[in-house]
């Protein structure tokens, strides 16, 4: 099948490469000429495990191509996916300007029947707006569908190639038949293709992310309670995670959720609820509590060190989670700005996010290439991302390099008893 994907961010690029891997002919279009030039040269601008080999292989075999000519991509395709960004407006609602601009371009180049699919995360009612924008100039019949993505950064390729379900909101049998043909190769093991009306598909995406964000936030609040009453949140996590009705996923406390999805989607869903007179009070609280949680690690440093002015703080982890270089809405952004505002000196490390850190922070922090270089002369180590390479701490080396052996671990990577045995002052999230 001939497919166009408009937008080459995380979603669009993973999707385009994945569809090409299954034998489709895919053109990924983007107005960013520099990004397209890099992709044509097999220089993938984002770090996502397994993505670069897919791009290289499918481009070499002629199934995947990249262009800045969105109109031409539309004309040559049977299915057009809209996968551009939907950043939050000031009130938290999703900014649909990019989505509707693409829809307008699709309409001006739609000269034969096609299926137009919103892949971007969009609020309920967006499909109707896309339909109107396409119809204003279309010269042929078309269908509009919603196909929300459920990709986890750091595991996006695996999630796309072996999905646990595919949600498809369609407006008629033609769209259903086309999308069934496109997606059936991905669910040979029996995982479901869930066809539904378009509005339900739009809500499903936001509801899924909101549920997960709420679980993370509730665990962080349980952790705060545990600290006050002398309980251990790790034991609580195992106790409740063993309940089949609850399950084990998304029960790890930490410095608050971040990234491109959860913060934006919770805010957008809350804005939709307010707009239609169905306020989502639980999610409003989740949003506020998560923002507060991002300030907890620095508060722990402040309690341990007193004034932070002139103190050297080493930070391990800048990306919002491991296995990505994405720093959007990361807890590290809040921590760095708070520490700098209080006069601390920062030495930072992340396995993949250093280029982004230099872009965001400039010369205000010292970026180091090896994690232990960050510890030189440090009054404290702050761990913010759960990278595998951070999970084993060389106690002797760390004590030799640091000015004082203080660790604030916002990811609960280390065992408190072992840190104490080696002479460290140690604080984590929700543990004695």
XYZ file of C-alpha atoms in Angstrom:
432
model
C 0.000 0.000 0.000
C 1.185 3.535 -0.728
C 1.289 5.552 2.489
C 2.195 9.139 3.334
C 3.132 10.185 6.862
C 3.216 13.928 7.435
C 5.506 14.763 10.354
C 8.826 13.100 11.199
C 8.918 13.345 14.979
C 8.899 10.336 17.284
C 5.494 9.155 16.123
C 5.757 9.850 12.410
C 9.269 8.494 11.970
C 8.683 5.301 13.941
C 5.409 4.735 12.131
C 6.852 5.401 8.679
C 9.793 3.066 9.223
C 7.551 0.386 10.747
C 5.040 0.432 7.902
C 7.877 0.260 5.371
C 9.355 -2.715 7.235
C 6.073 -4.570 6.582
C 6.436 -4.049 2.838
C 4.470 -0.860 2.246
C 5.806 2.014 0.183
C 6.038 4.952 2.576
C 6.972 8.583 2.080
C 7.546 10.680 5.187
C 7.016 14.388 4.621
C 8.099 17.329 6.753
C 8.514 21.058 6.120
C 11.804 21.026 8.048
C 14.310 20.824 5.185
C 17.264 20.282 7.498
C 15.624 17.299 9.180
C 14.693 15.752 5.831
C 18.257 16.167 4.572
C 19.558 14.379 7.659
C 17.073 11.538 7.260
C 17.938 11.087 3.596
C 21.546 10.678 4.754
C 20.427 8.072 7.329
C 21.207 10.511 10.127
C 18.295 9.903 12.504
C 17.814 13.081 14.582
C 16.332 11.340 17.630
C 17.615 8.515 19.771
C 15.200 5.603 19.835
C 16.505 2.019 20.186
C 16.140 0.061 16.957
C 14.932 2.986 14.847
C 18.078 3.793 12.889
C 18.489 0.272 11.440
C 14.865 0.352 10.238
C 15.382 3.699 8.515
C 18.660 2.649 6.917
C 17.402 -0.735 5.694
C 14.078 0.427 4.288
C 15.541 3.487 2.639
C 18.221 1.345 0.991
C 15.576 -1.095 -0.253
C 13.398 1.670 -1.683
C 10.355 1.271 0.548
C 10.975 4.419 2.610
C 11.670 7.924 1.366
C 11.668 11.458 2.733
C 10.482 14.720 1.202
C 9.673 18.331 1.984
C 6.953 18.308 -0.695
C 3.884 17.443 1.366
C 1.537 17.863 -1.586
C 3.439 15.404 -3.751
C 3.479 12.892 -0.885
C -0.302 13.179 -0.600
C -0.877 12.724 -4.314
C 1.064 9.464 -4.543
C -0.565 7.826 -1.495
C -3.716 5.866 -0.710
C -3.585 6.603 3.025
C -2.309 9.833 4.563
C -1.387 9.965 8.246
C -1.193 13.298 10.064
C 1.538 12.965 12.689
C 2.519 16.568 13.462
C 2.810 18.111 16.905
C -0.078 19.379 19.018
C 1.662 21.595 21.589
C -0.346 22.974 24.504
C -1.859 26.436 24.349
C -1.656 28.730 27.365
C -4.858 27.225 28.810
C -3.541 23.674 28.399
C -5.718 22.856 25.401
C -4.100 21.260 22.348
C -2.941 23.614 19.612
C -4.371 22.152 16.404
C -2.909 24.705 14.016
C -0.308 22.294 12.600
C -2.852 19.494 12.213
C -5.335 21.726 10.381
C -2.626 23.222 8.201
C -1.720 19.714 7.044
C -5.406 18.935 6.500
C -5.692 22.011 4.285
C -2.683 20.850 2.234
C -4.177 17.366 1.923
C -7.413 18.863 0.611
C -5.646 20.891 -2.035
C -3.878 17.761 -3.324
C -6.648 15.202 -2.885
C -7.568 14.254 -6.455
C -8.710 10.641 -5.881
C -10.331 8.743 -2.987
C -8.103 8.425 0.074
C -8.247 7.750 3.796
C -6.996 10.628 5.952
C -5.924 9.489 9.427
C -5.096 11.577 12.468
C -2.153 9.940 14.249
C -1.341 12.995 16.324
C -2.806 13.081 19.811
C -5.847 15.290 19.356
C -8.896 16.138 21.493
C -12.328 14.757 20.744
C -13.936 16.644 17.884
C -10.721 17.116 15.911
C -11.734 14.691 13.158
C -14.691 16.915 12.288
C -12.351 19.895 11.968
C -9.944 17.871 9.822
C -12.837 16.768 7.620
C -13.945 20.369 7.088
C -10.407 21.537 6.299
C -9.868 18.752 3.746
C -13.334 19.142 2.200
C -12.800 22.853 1.524
C -10.592 22.017 -1.467
C -10.882 18.266 -2.094
C -11.733 17.087 -5.595
C -12.633 13.517 -4.623
C -14.344 11.552 -1.881
C -12.363 10.756 1.255
C -12.698 9.184 4.688
C -11.394 10.534 7.987
C -10.174 8.152 10.682
C -8.487 8.365 14.076
C -5.598 6.035 14.909
C -4.099 7.136 18.230
C -0.575 6.020 19.009
C 0.451 4.221 22.185
C 4.222 4.289 21.778
C 6.514 4.443 24.805
C 9.659 6.442 24.169
C 12.569 4.070 24.590
C 10.457 1.149 23.357
C 8.598 2.792 20.471
C 9.813 0.475 17.706
C 8.860 -2.625 19.665
C 5.488 -1.084 20.558
C 4.740 -0.301 16.919
C 5.886 -3.585 15.434
C 4.246 -5.754 18.124
C 1.336 -3.721 19.524
C -0.857 -5.081 22.306
C -3.814 -3.472 20.521
C -4.482 -1.051 17.657
C -7.287 1.462 18.125
C -9.011 2.684 14.954
C -11.865 5.162 14.861
C -13.541 5.080 11.429
C -16.409 6.841 9.689
C -17.465 4.042 7.351
C -16.742 0.632 5.824
C -14.251 1.948 3.250
C -11.909 3.322 5.893
C -12.299 0.193 8.009
C -11.404 -2.101 5.096
C -8.348 -0.046 4.138
C -6.969 0.216 7.666
C -7.665 -3.444 8.381
C -5.575 -4.410 5.351
C -2.784 -2.052 6.429
C -2.618 -3.196 10.044
C -3.477 -6.918 9.997
C 0.192 -7.916 9.448
C 1.002 -6.350 12.839
C -1.477 -8.484 14.806
C -0.861 -12.008 13.486
C -0.475 -13.221 17.076
C -4.080 -12.362 17.798
C -3.878 -8.998 19.512
C -6.964 -6.966 18.655
C -7.733 -4.402 16.004
C -10.279 -2.334 17.906
C -12.594 -0.552 15.478
C -14.881 2.081 16.980
C -16.397 5.457 16.202
C -13.994 8.337 15.719
C -14.902 10.270 18.875
C -14.372 7.196 21.061
C -10.932 6.622 19.543
C -9.974 10.233 20.235
C -11.033 9.930 23.876
C -9.335 6.536 24.282
C -5.868 7.968 23.708
C -6.251 10.706 26.315
C -7.983 8.401 28.783
C -5.182 5.823 28.581
C -2.438 8.367 29.240
C -4.468 10.018 31.987
C -4.952 6.683 33.765
C -1.216 5.967 33.660
C -0.311 9.482 34.789
C -2.723 9.116 37.701
C -1.087 5.824 38.771
C 2.362 7.425 38.806
C 1.117 10.419 40.766
C -0.759 8.319 43.288
C 2.376 6.245 43.925
C 4.352 9.444 44.495
C 1.766 10.537 47.039
C 1.911 7.133 48.720
C 5.707 7.608 48.854
C 5.307 10.952 50.627
C 2.963 9.296 53.113
C 5.441 6.457 53.690
C 8.193 8.952 54.513
C 6.009 10.510 57.200
C 4.834 7.289 58.849
C 8.019 5.190 58.577
C 6.758 2.807 55.885
C 8.672 1.641 52.806
C 7.027 2.447 49.465
C 8.915 -0.388 47.729
C 7.233 -2.914 49.986
C 3.888 -1.172 49.481
C 4.434 -1.270 45.710
C 5.025 -5.016 45.759
C 2.030 -5.529 48.011
C -0.453 -3.708 45.814
C 1.148 -4.773 42.523
C 0.488 -8.406 43.398
C -3.237 -7.692 43.230
C -4.342 -8.819 39.755
C -6.888 -6.013 39.664
C -4.075 -3.453 39.980
C -1.034 -5.047 38.341
C 2.643 -4.116 38.568
C 3.103 -1.528 35.808
C 3.534 2.203 36.438
C 3.828 1.801 40.206
C 7.369 3.134 40.618
C 7.666 6.399 42.561
C 10.047 9.038 41.279
C 10.508 12.730 40.486
C 7.237 13.062 38.546
C 6.253 12.113 35.022
C 7.517 14.092 32.025
C 8.000 13.704 28.297
C 5.948 14.740 25.316
C 2.726 12.900 26.206
C 1.597 12.633 29.810
C 1.940 16.307 30.868
C 0.446 17.626 27.645
C -2.330 15.065 27.413
C -3.472 15.436 31.024
C -3.659 19.206 30.597
C -5.489 18.884 27.266
C -8.036 16.420 28.651
C -8.659 18.706 31.634
C -9.165 21.623 29.241
C -11.655 19.593 27.203
C -13.554 18.641 30.343
C -13.805 22.266 31.437
C -14.883 23.368 27.971
C -17.780 20.907 27.750
C -18.946 21.275 31.328
C -17.607 17.933 32.557
C -14.637 18.939 34.747
C -12.141 16.164 35.473
C -11.332 17.059 39.049
C -9.163 14.013 39.744
C -6.962 14.792 36.753
C -6.737 18.468 37.713
C -5.278 17.267 41.024
C -2.946 14.848 39.235
C -1.540 17.710 37.168
C -0.927 19.901 40.212
C 0.571 17.077 42.256
C 2.957 16.096 39.470
C 4.289 19.629 39.139
C 4.895 19.674 42.893
C 6.652 16.292 42.749
C 9.287 17.663 40.380
C 10.433 19.964 43.198
C 10.887 17.178 45.749
C 14.490 16.192 44.803
C 15.839 19.713 45.308
C 13.870 20.042 48.542
C 15.687 16.922 49.786
C 19.037 18.456 48.825
C 18.099 21.650 50.629
C 17.252 19.764 53.798
C 20.576 17.927 53.699
C 22.848 20.841 52.738
C 21.066 23.911 54.062
C 21.938 26.776 51.742
C 22.703 25.592 48.211
C 24.666 28.712 47.299
C 28.150 27.757 46.180
C 27.476 24.033 46.580
C 28.533 21.744 43.739
C 25.813 19.299 42.758
C 26.379 16.397 40.366
C 23.303 15.331 38.390
C 23.033 11.899 36.822
C 20.217 11.819 34.273
C 18.611 14.632 32.316
C 16.190 12.847 29.971
C 12.669 12.406 31.334
C 13.190 8.625 31.293
C 15.854 6.114 30.293
C 16.366 4.965 26.685
C 15.598 8.372 25.184
C 17.307 11.720 24.682
C 14.016 13.558 25.200
C 14.130 16.260 27.891
C 10.660 17.672 27.340
C 8.943 18.268 30.706
C 11.749 16.355 32.438
C 12.181 16.655 36.192
C 15.782 17.667 35.468
C 14.606 20.924 33.892
C 12.928 21.962 37.138
C 15.842 20.779 39.279
C 18.484 22.552 37.213
C 16.638 25.869 37.199
C 15.946 25.701 40.956
C 19.546 24.847 41.762
C 20.952 27.562 39.530
C 18.561 30.112 41.005
C 19.880 29.259 44.477
C 23.506 29.657 43.406
C 24.560 26.024 43.073
C 27.293 24.891 40.685
C 26.147 22.013 38.471
C 28.053 19.177 36.833
C 25.691 17.020 34.749
C 25.722 13.767 32.812
C 23.275 11.777 30.682
C 24.146 8.924 28.290
C 22.077 10.340 25.419
C 20.767 13.812 26.256
C 24.017 15.828 26.423
C 23.508 17.553 23.087
C 20.037 18.642 24.157
C 21.389 19.706 27.560
C 23.987 21.948 25.953
C 21.303 23.492 23.772
C 19.009 24.160 26.725
C 21.509 25.201 29.394
C 24.433 26.614 27.438
C 27.361 27.432 29.678
C 25.298 27.603 32.854
C 26.140 23.987 33.706
C 29.200 21.821 33.131
C 28.382 18.870 30.886
C 30.727 15.906 31.335
C 31.237 12.885 29.108
C 31.722 10.289 31.867
C 29.331 9.969 34.772
C 32.041 9.874 37.416
C 33.560 13.103 36.109
C 30.422 14.811 37.405
C 31.314 13.784 40.972
C 34.588 15.692 41.157
C 34.343 18.034 44.135
C 30.601 17.481 44.477
C 28.738 18.190 47.685
C 25.952 15.867 46.514
C 24.902 13.492 43.770
C 21.322 13.844 42.503
C 20.023 10.886 40.439
C 17.083 11.832 38.215
C 16.918 9.227 35.404
C 16.917 5.446 35.736
C 19.624 4.633 33.159
C 21.025 1.114 33.505
C 24.589 2.373 33.812
C 23.664 4.325 36.931
C 22.365 1.258 38.780
C 25.771 0.188 40.078
C 27.646 2.826 42.080
C 31.395 2.465 42.659
C 31.310 3.469 46.311
C 35.059 3.849 46.790
C 35.513 5.956 43.664
C 32.487 8.109 44.435
C 33.700 8.827 47.983
C 37.172 9.671 46.721
C 35.855 12.128 44.138
C 33.106 13.813 46.148
C 33.607 16.550 48.707
C 30.951 14.915 50.878
C 29.259 11.511 50.420
C 25.643 12.607 49.954
C 23.281 10.939 47.461
C 19.689 11.984 46.726
C 18.246 9.201 44.598
C 14.946 10.220 42.975
C 14.659 6.837 41.190
C 15.296 4.478 44.130
C 18.146 2.766 42.280
C 20.200 1.911 45.353
C 19.617 -0.023 48.549
C 19.627 2.351 51.533
C 21.434 -0.117 53.804
C 24.336 -0.539 51.359
C 24.799 3.213 50.997
C 24.866 3.619 54.765
C 27.353 0.749 55.113
C 29.723 2.594 52.788
C 29.425 5.826 54.715
C 27.008 7.723 52.485
C 24.199 9.970 53.604
C 21.340 8.740 51.428
C 17.820 9.909 50.692
C 15.352 8.403 48.211
C 11.632 8.506 47.453
C 9.331 6.962 50.050
C 11.875 4.752 51.833
C 13.214 5.015 55.392
